Short mmCIF file of C-alpha atoms in Angstrom, two decimals:
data_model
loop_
_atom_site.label_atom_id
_atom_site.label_comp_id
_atom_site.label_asym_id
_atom_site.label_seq_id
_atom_site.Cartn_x
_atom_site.Cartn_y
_atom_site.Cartn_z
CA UNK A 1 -68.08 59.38 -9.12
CA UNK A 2 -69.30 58.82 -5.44
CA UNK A 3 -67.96 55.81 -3.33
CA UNK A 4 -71.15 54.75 -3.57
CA UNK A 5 -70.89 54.72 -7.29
CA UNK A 6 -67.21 53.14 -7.70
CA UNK A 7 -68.56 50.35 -5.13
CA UNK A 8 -71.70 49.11 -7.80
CA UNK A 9 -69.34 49.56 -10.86
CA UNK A 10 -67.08 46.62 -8.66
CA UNK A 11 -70.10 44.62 -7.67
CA UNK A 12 -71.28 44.63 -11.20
CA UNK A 13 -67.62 43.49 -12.79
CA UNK A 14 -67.57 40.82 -10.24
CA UNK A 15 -71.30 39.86 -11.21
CA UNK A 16 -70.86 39.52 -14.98
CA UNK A 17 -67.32 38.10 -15.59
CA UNK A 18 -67.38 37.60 -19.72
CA UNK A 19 -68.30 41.29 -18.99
CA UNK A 20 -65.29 43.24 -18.81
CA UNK A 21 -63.80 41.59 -15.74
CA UNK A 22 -60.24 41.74 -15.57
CA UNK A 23 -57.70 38.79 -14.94
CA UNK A 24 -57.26 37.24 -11.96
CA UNK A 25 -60.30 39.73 -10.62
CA UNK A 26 -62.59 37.14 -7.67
CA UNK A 27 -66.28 37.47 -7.14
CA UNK A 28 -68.64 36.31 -3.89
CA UNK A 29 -71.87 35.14 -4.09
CA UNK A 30 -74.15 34.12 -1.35
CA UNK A 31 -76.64 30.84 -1.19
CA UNK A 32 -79.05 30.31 1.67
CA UNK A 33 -80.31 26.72 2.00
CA UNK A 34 -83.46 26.09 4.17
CA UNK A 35 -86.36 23.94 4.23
CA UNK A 36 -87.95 20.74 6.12
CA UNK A 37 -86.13 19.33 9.26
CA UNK A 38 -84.29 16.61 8.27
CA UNK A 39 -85.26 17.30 4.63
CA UNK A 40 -81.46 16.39 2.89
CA UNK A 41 -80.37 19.90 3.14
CA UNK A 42 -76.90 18.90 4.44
CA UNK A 43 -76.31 15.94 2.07
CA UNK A 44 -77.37 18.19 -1.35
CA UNK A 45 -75.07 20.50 0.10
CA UNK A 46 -71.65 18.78 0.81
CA UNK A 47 -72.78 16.83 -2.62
CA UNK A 48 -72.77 20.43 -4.49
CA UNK A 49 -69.65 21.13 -2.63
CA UNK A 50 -68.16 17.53 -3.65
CA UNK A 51 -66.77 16.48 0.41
CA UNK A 52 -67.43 13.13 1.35
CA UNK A 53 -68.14 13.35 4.99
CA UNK A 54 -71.10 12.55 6.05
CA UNK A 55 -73.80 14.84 7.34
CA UNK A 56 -74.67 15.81 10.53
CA UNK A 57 -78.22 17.19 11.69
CA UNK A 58 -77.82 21.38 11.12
CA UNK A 59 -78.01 23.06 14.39
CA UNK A 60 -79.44 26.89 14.37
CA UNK A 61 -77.62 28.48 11.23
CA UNK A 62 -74.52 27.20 10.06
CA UNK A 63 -72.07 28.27 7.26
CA UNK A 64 -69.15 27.02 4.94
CA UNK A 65 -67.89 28.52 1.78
CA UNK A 66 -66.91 26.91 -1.40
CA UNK A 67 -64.29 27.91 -3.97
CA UNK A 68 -64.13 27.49 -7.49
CA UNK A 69 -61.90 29.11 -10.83
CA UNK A 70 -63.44 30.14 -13.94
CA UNK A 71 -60.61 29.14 -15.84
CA UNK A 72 -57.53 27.35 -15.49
CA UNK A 73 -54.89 29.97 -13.69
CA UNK A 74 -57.08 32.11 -12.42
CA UNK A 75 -58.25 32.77 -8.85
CA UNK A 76 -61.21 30.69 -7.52
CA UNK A 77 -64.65 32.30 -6.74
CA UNK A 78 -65.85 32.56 -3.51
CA UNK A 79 -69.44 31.31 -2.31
CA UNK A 80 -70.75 31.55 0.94
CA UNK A 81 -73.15 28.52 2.03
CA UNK A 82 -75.79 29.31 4.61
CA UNK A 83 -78.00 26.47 5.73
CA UNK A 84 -81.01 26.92 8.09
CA UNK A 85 -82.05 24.32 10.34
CA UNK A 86 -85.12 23.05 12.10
CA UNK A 87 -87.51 23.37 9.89
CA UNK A 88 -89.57 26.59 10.53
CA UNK A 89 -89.16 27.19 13.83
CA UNK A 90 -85.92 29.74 13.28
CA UNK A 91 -87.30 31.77 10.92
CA UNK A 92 -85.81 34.97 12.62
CA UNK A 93 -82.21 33.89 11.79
CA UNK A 94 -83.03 33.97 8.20
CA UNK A 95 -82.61 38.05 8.53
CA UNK A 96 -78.85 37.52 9.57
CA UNK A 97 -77.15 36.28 6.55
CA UNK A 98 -79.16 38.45 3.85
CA UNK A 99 -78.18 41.97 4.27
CA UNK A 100 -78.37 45.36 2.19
CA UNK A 101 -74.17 44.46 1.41
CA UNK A 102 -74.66 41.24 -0.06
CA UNK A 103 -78.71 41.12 -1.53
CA UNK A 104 -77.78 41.80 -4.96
CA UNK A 105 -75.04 38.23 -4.91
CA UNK A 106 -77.82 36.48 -2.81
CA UNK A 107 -79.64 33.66 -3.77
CA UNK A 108 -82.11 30.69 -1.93
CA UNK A 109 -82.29 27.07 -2.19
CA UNK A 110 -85.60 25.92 -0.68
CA UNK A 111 -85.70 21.94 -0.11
CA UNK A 112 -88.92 20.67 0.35
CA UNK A 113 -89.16 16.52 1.63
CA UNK A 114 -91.43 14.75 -0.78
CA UNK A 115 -92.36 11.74 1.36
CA UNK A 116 -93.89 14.37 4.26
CA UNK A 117 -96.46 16.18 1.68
CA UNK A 118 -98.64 17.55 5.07
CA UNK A 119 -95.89 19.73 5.85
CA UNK A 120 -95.15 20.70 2.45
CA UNK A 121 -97.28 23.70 1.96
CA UNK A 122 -97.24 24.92 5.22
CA UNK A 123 -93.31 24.99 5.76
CA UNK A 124 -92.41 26.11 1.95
CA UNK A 125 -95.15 29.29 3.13
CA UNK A 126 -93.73 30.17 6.19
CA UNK A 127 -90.12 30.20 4.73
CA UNK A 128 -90.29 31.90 1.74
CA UNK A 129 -93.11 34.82 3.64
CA UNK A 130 -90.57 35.54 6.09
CA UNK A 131 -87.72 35.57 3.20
CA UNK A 132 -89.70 37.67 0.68
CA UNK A 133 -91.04 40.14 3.96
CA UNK A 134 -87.24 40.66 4.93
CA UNK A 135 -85.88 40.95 1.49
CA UNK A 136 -88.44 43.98 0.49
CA UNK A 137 -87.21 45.59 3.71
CA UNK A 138 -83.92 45.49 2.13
CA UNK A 139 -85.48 46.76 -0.87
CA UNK A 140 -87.40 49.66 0.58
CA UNK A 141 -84.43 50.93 2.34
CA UNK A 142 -82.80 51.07 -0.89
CA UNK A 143 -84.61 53.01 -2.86
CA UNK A 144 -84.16 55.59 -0.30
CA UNK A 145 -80.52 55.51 -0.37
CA UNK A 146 -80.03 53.87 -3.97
CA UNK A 147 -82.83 53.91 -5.80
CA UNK A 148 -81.07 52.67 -9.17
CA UNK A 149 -79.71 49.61 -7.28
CA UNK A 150 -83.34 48.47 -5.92
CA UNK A 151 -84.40 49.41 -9.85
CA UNK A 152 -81.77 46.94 -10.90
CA UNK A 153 -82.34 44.09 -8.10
CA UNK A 154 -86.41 44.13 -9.55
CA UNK A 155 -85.50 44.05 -13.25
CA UNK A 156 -83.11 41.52 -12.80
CA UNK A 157 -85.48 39.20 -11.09
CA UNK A 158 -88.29 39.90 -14.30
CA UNK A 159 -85.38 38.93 -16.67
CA UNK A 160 -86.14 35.53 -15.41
CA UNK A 161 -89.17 35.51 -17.95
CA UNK A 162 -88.84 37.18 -21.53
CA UNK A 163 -91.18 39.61 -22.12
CA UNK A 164 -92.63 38.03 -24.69
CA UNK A 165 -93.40 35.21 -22.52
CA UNK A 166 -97.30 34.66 -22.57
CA UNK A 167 -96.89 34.74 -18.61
CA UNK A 168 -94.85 38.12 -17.86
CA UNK A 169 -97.51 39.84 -16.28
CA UNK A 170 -99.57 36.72 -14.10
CA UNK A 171 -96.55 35.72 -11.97
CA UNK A 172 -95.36 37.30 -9.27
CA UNK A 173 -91.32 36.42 -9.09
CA UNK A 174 -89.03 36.19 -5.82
CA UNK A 175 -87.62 39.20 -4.95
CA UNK A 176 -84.01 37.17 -5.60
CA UNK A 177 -82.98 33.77 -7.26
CA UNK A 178 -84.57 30.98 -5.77
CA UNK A 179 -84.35 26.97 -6.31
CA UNK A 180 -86.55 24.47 -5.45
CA UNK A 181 -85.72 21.04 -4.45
CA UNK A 182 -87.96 18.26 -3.88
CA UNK A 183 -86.26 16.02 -1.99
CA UNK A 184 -86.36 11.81 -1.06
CA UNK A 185 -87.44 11.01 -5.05
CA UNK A 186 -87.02 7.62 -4.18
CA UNK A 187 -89.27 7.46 -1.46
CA UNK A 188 -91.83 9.88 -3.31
CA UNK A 189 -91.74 7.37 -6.66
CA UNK A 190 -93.54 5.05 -4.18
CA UNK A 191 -96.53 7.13 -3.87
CA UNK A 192 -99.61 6.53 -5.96
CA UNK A 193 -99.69 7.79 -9.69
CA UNK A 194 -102.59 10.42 -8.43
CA UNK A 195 -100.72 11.64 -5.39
CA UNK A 196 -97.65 12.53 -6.93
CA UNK A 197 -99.07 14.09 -10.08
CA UNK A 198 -100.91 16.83 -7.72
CA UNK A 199 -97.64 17.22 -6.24
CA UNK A 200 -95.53 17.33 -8.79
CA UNK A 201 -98.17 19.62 -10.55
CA UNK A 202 -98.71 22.11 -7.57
CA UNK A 203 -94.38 22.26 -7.44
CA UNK A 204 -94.65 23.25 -10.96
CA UNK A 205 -97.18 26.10 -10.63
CA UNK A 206 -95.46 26.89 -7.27
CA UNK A 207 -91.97 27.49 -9.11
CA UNK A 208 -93.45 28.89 -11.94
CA UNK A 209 -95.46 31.79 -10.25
CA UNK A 210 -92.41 32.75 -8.27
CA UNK A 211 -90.08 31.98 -11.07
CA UNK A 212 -88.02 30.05 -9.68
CA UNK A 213 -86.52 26.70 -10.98
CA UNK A 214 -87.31 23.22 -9.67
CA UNK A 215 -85.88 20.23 -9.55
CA UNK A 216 -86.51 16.34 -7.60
CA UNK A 217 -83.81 14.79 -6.36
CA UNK A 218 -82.90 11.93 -4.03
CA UNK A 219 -79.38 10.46 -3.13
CA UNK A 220 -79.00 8.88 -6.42
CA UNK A 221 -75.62 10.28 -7.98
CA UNK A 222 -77.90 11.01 -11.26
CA UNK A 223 -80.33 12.95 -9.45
CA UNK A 224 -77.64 14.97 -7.52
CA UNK A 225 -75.76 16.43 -10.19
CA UNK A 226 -78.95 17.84 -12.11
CA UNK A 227 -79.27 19.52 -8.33
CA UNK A 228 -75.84 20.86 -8.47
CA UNK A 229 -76.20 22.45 -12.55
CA UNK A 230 -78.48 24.85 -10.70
CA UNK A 231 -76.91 25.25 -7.45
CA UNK A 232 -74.03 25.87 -9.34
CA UNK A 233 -75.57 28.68 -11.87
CA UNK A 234 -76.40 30.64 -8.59
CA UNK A 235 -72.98 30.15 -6.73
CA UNK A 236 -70.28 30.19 -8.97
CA UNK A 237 -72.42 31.47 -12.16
CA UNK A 238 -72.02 28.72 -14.21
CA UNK A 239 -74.24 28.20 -17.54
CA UNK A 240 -77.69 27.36 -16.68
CA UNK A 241 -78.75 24.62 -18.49
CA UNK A 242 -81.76 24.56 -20.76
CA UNK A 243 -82.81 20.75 -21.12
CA UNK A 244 -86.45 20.46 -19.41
CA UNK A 245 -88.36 17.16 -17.64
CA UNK A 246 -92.29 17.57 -16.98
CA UNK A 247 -93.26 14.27 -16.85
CA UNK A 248 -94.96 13.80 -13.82
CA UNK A 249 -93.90 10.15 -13.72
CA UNK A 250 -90.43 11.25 -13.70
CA UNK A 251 -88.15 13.19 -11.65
CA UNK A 252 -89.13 16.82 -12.71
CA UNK A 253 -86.15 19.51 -13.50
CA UNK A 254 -87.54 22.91 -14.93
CA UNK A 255 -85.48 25.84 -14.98
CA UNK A 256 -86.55 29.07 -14.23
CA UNK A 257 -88.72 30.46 -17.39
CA UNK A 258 -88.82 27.39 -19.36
CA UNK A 259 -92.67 26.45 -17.77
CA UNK A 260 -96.05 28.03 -18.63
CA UNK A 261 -99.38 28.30 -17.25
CA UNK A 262 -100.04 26.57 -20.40
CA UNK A 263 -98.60 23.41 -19.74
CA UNK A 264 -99.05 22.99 -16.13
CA UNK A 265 -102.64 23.22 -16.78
CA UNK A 266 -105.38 24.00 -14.12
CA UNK A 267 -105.83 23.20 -10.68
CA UNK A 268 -106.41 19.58 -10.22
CA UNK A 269 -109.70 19.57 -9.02
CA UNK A 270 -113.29 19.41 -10.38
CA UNK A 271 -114.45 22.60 -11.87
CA UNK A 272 -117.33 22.69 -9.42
CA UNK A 273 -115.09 21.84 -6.52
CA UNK A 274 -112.85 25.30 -7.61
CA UNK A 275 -115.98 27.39 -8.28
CA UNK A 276 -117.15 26.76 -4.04
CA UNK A 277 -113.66 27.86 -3.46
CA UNK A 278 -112.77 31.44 -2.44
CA UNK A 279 -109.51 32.22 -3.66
CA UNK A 280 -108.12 35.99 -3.96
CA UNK A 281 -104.89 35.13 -5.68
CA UNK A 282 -104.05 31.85 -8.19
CA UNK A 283 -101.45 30.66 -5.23
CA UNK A 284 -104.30 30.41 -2.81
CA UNK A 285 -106.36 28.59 -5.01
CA UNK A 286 -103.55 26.07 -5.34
CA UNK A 287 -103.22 26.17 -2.27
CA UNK A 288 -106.87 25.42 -1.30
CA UNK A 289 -107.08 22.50 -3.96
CA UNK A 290 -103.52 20.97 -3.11
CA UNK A 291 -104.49 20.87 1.25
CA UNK A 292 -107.81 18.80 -0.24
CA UNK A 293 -105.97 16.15 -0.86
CA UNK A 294 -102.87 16.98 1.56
CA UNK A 295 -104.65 18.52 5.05
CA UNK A 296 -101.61 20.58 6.25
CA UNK A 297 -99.88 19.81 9.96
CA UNK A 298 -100.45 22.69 12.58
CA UNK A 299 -97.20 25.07 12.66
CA UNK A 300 -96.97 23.85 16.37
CA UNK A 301 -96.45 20.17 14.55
CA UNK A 302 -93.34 21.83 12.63
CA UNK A 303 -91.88 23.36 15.43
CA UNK A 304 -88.27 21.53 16.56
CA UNK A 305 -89.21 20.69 20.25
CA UNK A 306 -85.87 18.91 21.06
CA UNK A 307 -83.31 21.83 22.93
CA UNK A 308 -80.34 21.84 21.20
CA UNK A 309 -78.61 22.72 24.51
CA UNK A 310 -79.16 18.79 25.10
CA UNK A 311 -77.43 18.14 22.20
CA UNK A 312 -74.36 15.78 22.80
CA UNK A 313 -71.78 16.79 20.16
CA UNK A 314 -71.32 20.10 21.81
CA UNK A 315 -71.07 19.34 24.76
CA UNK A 316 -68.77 21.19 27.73
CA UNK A 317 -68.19 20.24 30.95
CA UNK A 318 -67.19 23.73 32.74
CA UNK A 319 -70.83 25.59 30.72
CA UNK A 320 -72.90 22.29 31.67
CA UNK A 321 -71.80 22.70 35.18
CA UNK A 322 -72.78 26.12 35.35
CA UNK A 323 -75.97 25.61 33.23
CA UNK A 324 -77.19 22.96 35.57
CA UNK A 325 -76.25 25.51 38.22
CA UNK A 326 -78.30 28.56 37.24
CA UNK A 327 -81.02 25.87 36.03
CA UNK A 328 -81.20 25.11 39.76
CA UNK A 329 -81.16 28.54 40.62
CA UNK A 330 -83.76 29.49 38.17
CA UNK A 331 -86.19 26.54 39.75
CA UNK A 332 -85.68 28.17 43.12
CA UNK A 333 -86.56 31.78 42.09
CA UNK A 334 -90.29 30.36 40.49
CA UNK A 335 -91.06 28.46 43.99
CA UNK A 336 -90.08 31.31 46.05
CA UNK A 337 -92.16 33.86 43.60
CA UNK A 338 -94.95 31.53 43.49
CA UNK A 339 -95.05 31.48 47.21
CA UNK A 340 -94.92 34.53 47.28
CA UNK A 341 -97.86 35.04 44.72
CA UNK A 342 -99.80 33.42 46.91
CA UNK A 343 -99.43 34.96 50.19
CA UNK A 344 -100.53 38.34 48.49
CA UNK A 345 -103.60 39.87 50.02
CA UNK A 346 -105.56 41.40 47.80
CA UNK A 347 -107.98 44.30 48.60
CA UNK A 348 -111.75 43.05 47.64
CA UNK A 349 -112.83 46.63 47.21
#
């Protein structure tokens, strides 16, 4: 055997433990939160994680790691907790914590703020397109190098849905586990009956198509730990559970493979109003009939415009000094250039 080959045979004993693991043996997996600005990220997170302090707004990318034992005198599993802030305006740091060492232990929690549906489409789009784009980079580079490993990663993802499932070839999974929130229930049960079911109903074809699993949740205890039986499945591998809640009136929890195309039912929209609409996928005609009702904010409107070099809580008196210094500096430089600029003479000819 290559190193190469001894390497996967260790990745896969740490990735199915009833599997031939051996005592006292520790795994790592890998869970990237992201989502809306000021979505509940951080609180579903230290929930999951079961620390009391409270949250504080996510600056750039931040990490922590959780710990957890199979069974009782054995060594706790590692997880590694990424979390994403503002919004969709740092997409490029998403690239840094999924890499070709850790993509096949990776997973993605995506929590999407009910009680802002304008932004919903728009920033669940951008996040999981730049996701998806730098995952099958991953994946491209390894079936150059490992072709049986990127082989593996894609039938793993499929397993998702049983082939026998009347859907198996109309979706179009996530390249790795995914989760999706719906955060602020309890501001979203507020919402009229209409509103929510083309919410709740879009979230359900959403999750389905990429087959993913879904789930509302608010700050209610309840609500929480239904959160945390999936967050938990991708972490620390825990059993998934298999109880299922579609009622749009309701908060919805659907894991991944237990929805059809049967049940969610069409778009909601007039059959005339879908036949004017040009659609060259069934997510863009979703997404069409969903931004009827739901006109989408500008990605400018999404963008975090505060500079978190302002930011109070890490503050430093010797770097603001100098900061304030080369700000100074900087201001000088553009007068003097502009100046300059205009002093030019410029031939007419």
């Amino acid at each position: 055997d290559t190193l190469w080959d001894l390497a996967i045979a260790e990745v896969e004993k740490r990735e199915n433990p009833d599997d031939g693991v051996k005592q006292g043996e520790v795994w790592e997996k890998s869970v990237l939160f992201m989502g809306n600005k000021n979505g509940g990220k951080t609180t579903i997170l230290l929930r999951c994680l079961e620390r009391e302090e409270a949250p504080k707004p996510t600056l750039a990318l931040e990490y922590t790691f959780g710990r957890r034992a199979r069974r009782h005198n054995t060594p706790k599993d590692i997880a590694h907790f990424w979390e994403l802030g503002g919004g969709t305006s740092l997409l490029e740091l998403i690239r840094i914590p999924i890499t070709s060492h850790n993509i096949r232990s990776f997973s993605v929690v995506l929590v999407l703020d009910l009680s802002k549906p304008n932004e919903l489409w728009t920033t669940m789009e951008n996040l999981l397109q730049v996701t998806r784009s730098h995952v099958n980079k991953i994946l491209t580079k390894l079936e150059k190098t490992n072709p049986k490993v990127a082989a593996e990663l894609k039938q793993r993802i499929r397993n998702n849905l049983q082939r026998d499932h009347p859907d198996y070839e109309l979706v179009d999974p996530f390249p790795i586990p995914l989760v999706i929130i719906g955060s602020k229930y309890d501001i979203f049960h507020e919402f009229d009956s209409e509103m929510r079911k083309i919410i709740s109903k879009t979230l359900r074809f959403v999750s389905h198509y990429y087959g993913a699993s879904l789930v509302f949740t608010s700050k209610s205890e309840a609500l929480l730990l239904k959160a945390r039986v999936l967050i938990n499945h991708l972490a620390f591998g825990y059993d998934k559970s298999k109880s299922v809640s579609v009622d749009p009136s309701k908060p919805l929890f659907i894991p991944a493979g237990l929805d059809s195309l049967s049940q969610i039912g069409p778009p909601p929209a007039s059959d005339s109003d879908i036949g004017k609409m040009r659609a060259n996928t069934p997510l863009e005609l979703w997404r069409k009939v969903f931004e009827q009702t739901f006109p989408p904010k500008s990605v400018c409107d999404l963008q975090d415009t505060k500079d978190p070099a302002q930011d109070t809580q890490y503050a430093e008196y010797e770097v603001d000094v100098m900061r304030a210094q080369k700000n100074q500096e900087l201001e000088q430089y553009k007068r003097n250039a502009s100046k300059s600029w205009k002093e030019m003479d410029f031939d007419s000819d």
